[in-house]
Amino acid sequence: LTPGSERYENVQLCSAALKAKNGQMSKFETDYMLRVKPEAKAMTKVAECKYWAADYKNAKILLDKASQKLSKSPQENLLETVEINRVRASIRMDLWDWKGAEIYLRKNIELLTKYGKDESLLMSAKSLLAHALEKQNRVAEAEAVRNTNKKKKKNSKAKYDFLFTDE
């Protein structure tokens, strides 16, 4: 880990979150939020580290602040909104509130289907939703969500079938 790298900052943020949860003050979080732009992205990263440290209350507060910083247009802030919803869902799943997590995961799938261009993010969101549905014993729904991922994969594989023919 080299100082200034993204991984180094993640470790420092998580360490600061753990210290803050235990009552020790750290300037790294506030410095990070002042330095990194956009603000919502920085707040979300700090909130994710607070979630990692099991400081759910402060993580939720930061996520609410990050949401307020975003403009109302989901197209402009798609990745930030999806990340905020993912962290909120992760907090809910950590607390075994699978129904609460499902709400945020469905919002992400809706946003990514409507505005997203990154297929891997959509597949990841669907996979998380399927997991949350399974935890609620809604196995048929989970399989339906998983099968939409498989259909996409099968269709994309068909494009390259010509590689396996003898012609």
C-alpha positions as semicolon CSV with decimal commas, in nm:
position;residue;x (nm);y (nm);z (nm)
1;L;0,000;0,000;0,000
2;T;0,143;0,332;-0,104
3;P;0,025;0,657;0,054
4;G;-0,216;0,837;-0,176
5;S;-0,344;0,522;-0,348
6;E;-0,712;0,435;-0,336
7;R;-0,653;0,118;-0,132
8;Y;-0,441;0,308;0,118
9;E;-0,716;0,568;0,162
10;N;-0,976;0,293;0,208
11;V;-0,769;0,135;0,484
12;Q;-0,715;0,473;0,649
13;L;-1,087;0,557;0,627
14;C;-1,189;0,224;0,777
15;S;-0,930;0,262;1,051
16;A;-1,059;0,613;1,125
17;A;-1,418;0,483;1,134
18;L;-1,321;0,214;1,381
19;K;-1,139;0,467;1,599
20;A;-1,437;0,706;1,585
21;K;-1,672;0,427;1,690
22;N;-1,450;0,363;1,990
23;G;-1,444;0,730;2,087
24;Q;-1,108;0,835;1,942
25;M;-1,108;1,134;1,712
26;S;-0,948;1,119;1,368
27;K;-0,909;1,403;1,121
28;F;-0,868;1,171;0,823
29;E;-1,242;1,140;0,754
30;T;-1,308;1,515;0,752
31;D;-0,995;1,581;0,546
32;Y;-1,104;1,315;0,298
33;M;-1,453;1,462;0,263
34;L;-1,310;1,811;0,207
35;R;-1,054;1,690;-0,046
36;V;-1,252;1,442;-0,260
37;K;-1,514;1,570;-0,501
38;P;-1,803;1,523;-0,560
39;E;-1,902;1,552;-0,196
40;A;-2,168;1,283;-0,219
41;K;-1,913;1,028;-0,340
42;A;-1,676;1,110;-0,054
43;M;-1,955;1,092;0,205
44;T;-2,068;0,757;0,067
45;K;-1,716;0,614;0,091
46;V;-1,684;0,732;0,453
47;A;-2,031;0,591;0,529
48;E;-1,929;0,257;0,381
49;C;-1,629;0,247;0,614
50;K;-1,853;0,335;0,908
51;Y;-2,080;0,049;0,802
52;W;-1,774;-0,177;0,795
53;A;-1,696;-0,068;1,151
54;A;-2,060;-0,147;1,248
55;D;-2,131;0,221;1,319
56;Y;-2,468;0,198;1,146
57;K;-2,622;0,510;1,296
58;N;-2,349;0,744;1,172
59;A;-2,331;0,563;0,838
60;K;-2,703;0,627;0,783
61;I;-2,662;0,993;0,877
62;L;-2,382;1,035;0,623
63;L;-2,581;0,855;0,353
64;D;-2,875;1,089;0,414
65;K;-2,642;1,389;0,378
66;A;-2,492;1,244;0,063
67;S;-2,840;1,195;-0,086
68;Q;-2,922;1,558;-0,016
69;K;-2,608;1,670;-0,203
70;L;-2,723;1,497;-0,522
71;S;-2,934;1,674;-0,779
72;K;-3,284;1,546;-0,837
73;S;-3,201;1,405;-1,181
74;P;-3,115;1,034;-1,153
75;Q;-2,934;1,040;-1,487
76;E;-2,677;1,294;-1,365
77;N;-2,599;1,110;-1,041
78;L;-2,666;0,751;-1,140
79;L;-2,349;0,594;-1,001
80;E;-2,359;0,794;-0,679
81;T;-2,727;0,709;-0,622
82;V;-2,666;0,340;-0,691
83;E;-2,370;0,337;-0,452
84;I;-2,572;0,509;-0,177
85;N;-2,854;0,256;-0,221
86;R;-2,606;-0,034;-0,220
87;V;-2,453;0,079;0,110
88;R;-2,799;0,132;0,261
89;A;-2,898;-0,219;0,150
90;S;-2,574;-0,359;0,293
91;I;-2,650;-0,202;0,630
92;R;-3,000;-0,352;0,624
93;M;-2,862;-0,694;0,529
94;D;-2,604;-0,672;0,808
95;L;-2,894;-0,616;1,049
96;W;-3,091;-0,907;0,895
97;D;-3,355;-0,670;0,757
98;W;-3,385;-0,843;0,421
99;K;-3,716;-0,675;0,333
100;G;-3,563;-0,331;0,398
101;A;-3,262;-0,418;0,183
102;E;-3,489;-0,539;-0,097
103;I;-3,637;-0,190;-0,137
104;Y;-3,297;-0,033;-0,209
105;L;-3,185;-0,319;-0,431
106;R;-3,500;-0,293;-0,643
107;K;-3,443;0,083;-0,676
108;N;-3,092;0,013;-0,803
109;I;-3,213;-0,239;-1,058
110;E;-3,477;0,007;-1,177
111;L;-3,222;0,289;-1,211
112;L;-2,960;0,072;-1,381
113;T;-3,214;-0,076;-1,621
114;K;-3,349;0,264;-1,714
115;Y;-3,032;0,476;-1,727
116;G;-2,734;0,245;-1,682
117;K;-2,485;0,138;-1,940
118;D;-2,270;-0,083;-1,717
119;E;-2,406;-0,436;-1,745
120;S;-2,183;-0,568;-1,464
121;L;-2,336;-0,324;-1,213
122;L;-2,684;-0,439;-1,311
123;M;-2,587;-0,806;-1,278
124;S;-2,432;-0,736;-0,937
125;A;-2,750;-0,559;-0,820
126;K;-2,964;-0,850;-0,942
127;S;-2,739;-1,098;-0,765
128;L;-2,772;-0,905;-0,437
129;L;-3,150;-0,889;-0,480
130;A;-3,166;-1,264;-0,542
131;H;-2,966;-1,321;-0,223
132;A;-3,203;-1,097;-0,023
133;L;-3,505;-1,278;-0,167
134;E;-3,359;-1,618;-0,078
135;K;-3,306;-1,502;0,280
136;Q;-3,679;-1,425;0,290
137;N;-3,756;-1,778;0,162
138;R;-3,880;-1,637;-0,169
139;V;-3,677;-1,886;-0,369
140;A;-3,891;-1,878;-0,685
141;E;-3,851;-1,500;-0,714
142;A;-3,479;-1,529;-0,651
143;E;-3,447;-1,786;-0,929
144;A;-3,645;-1,562;-1,165
145;V;-3,405;-1,276;-1,094
146;R;-3,105;-1,503;-1,143
147;N;-3,247;-1,639;-1,469
148;T;-3,265;-1,289;-1,618
149;N;-2,889;-1,271;-1,563
150;K;-2,838;-1,610;-1,728
151;K;-3,045;-1,512;-2,032
152;K;-2,827;-1,208;-2,084
153;K;-2,514;-1,421;-2,057
154;K;-2,646;-1,681;-2,301
155;N;-2,741;-1,415;-2,557
156;S;-2,400;-1,249;-2,535
157;K;-2,223;-1,584;-2,572
158;A;-2,414;-1,660;-2,890
159;K;-2,236;-1,374;-3,063
160;Y;-1,909;-1,565;-3,050
161;D;-2,031;-1,914;-3,139
162;F;-1,867;-1,880;-3,480
163;L;-1,532;-1,931;-3,307
164;F;-1,623;-2,292;-3,229
165;T;-1,736;-2,399;-3,575
166;D;-1,511;-2,577;-3,824
167;E;-1,568;-2,330;-4,104
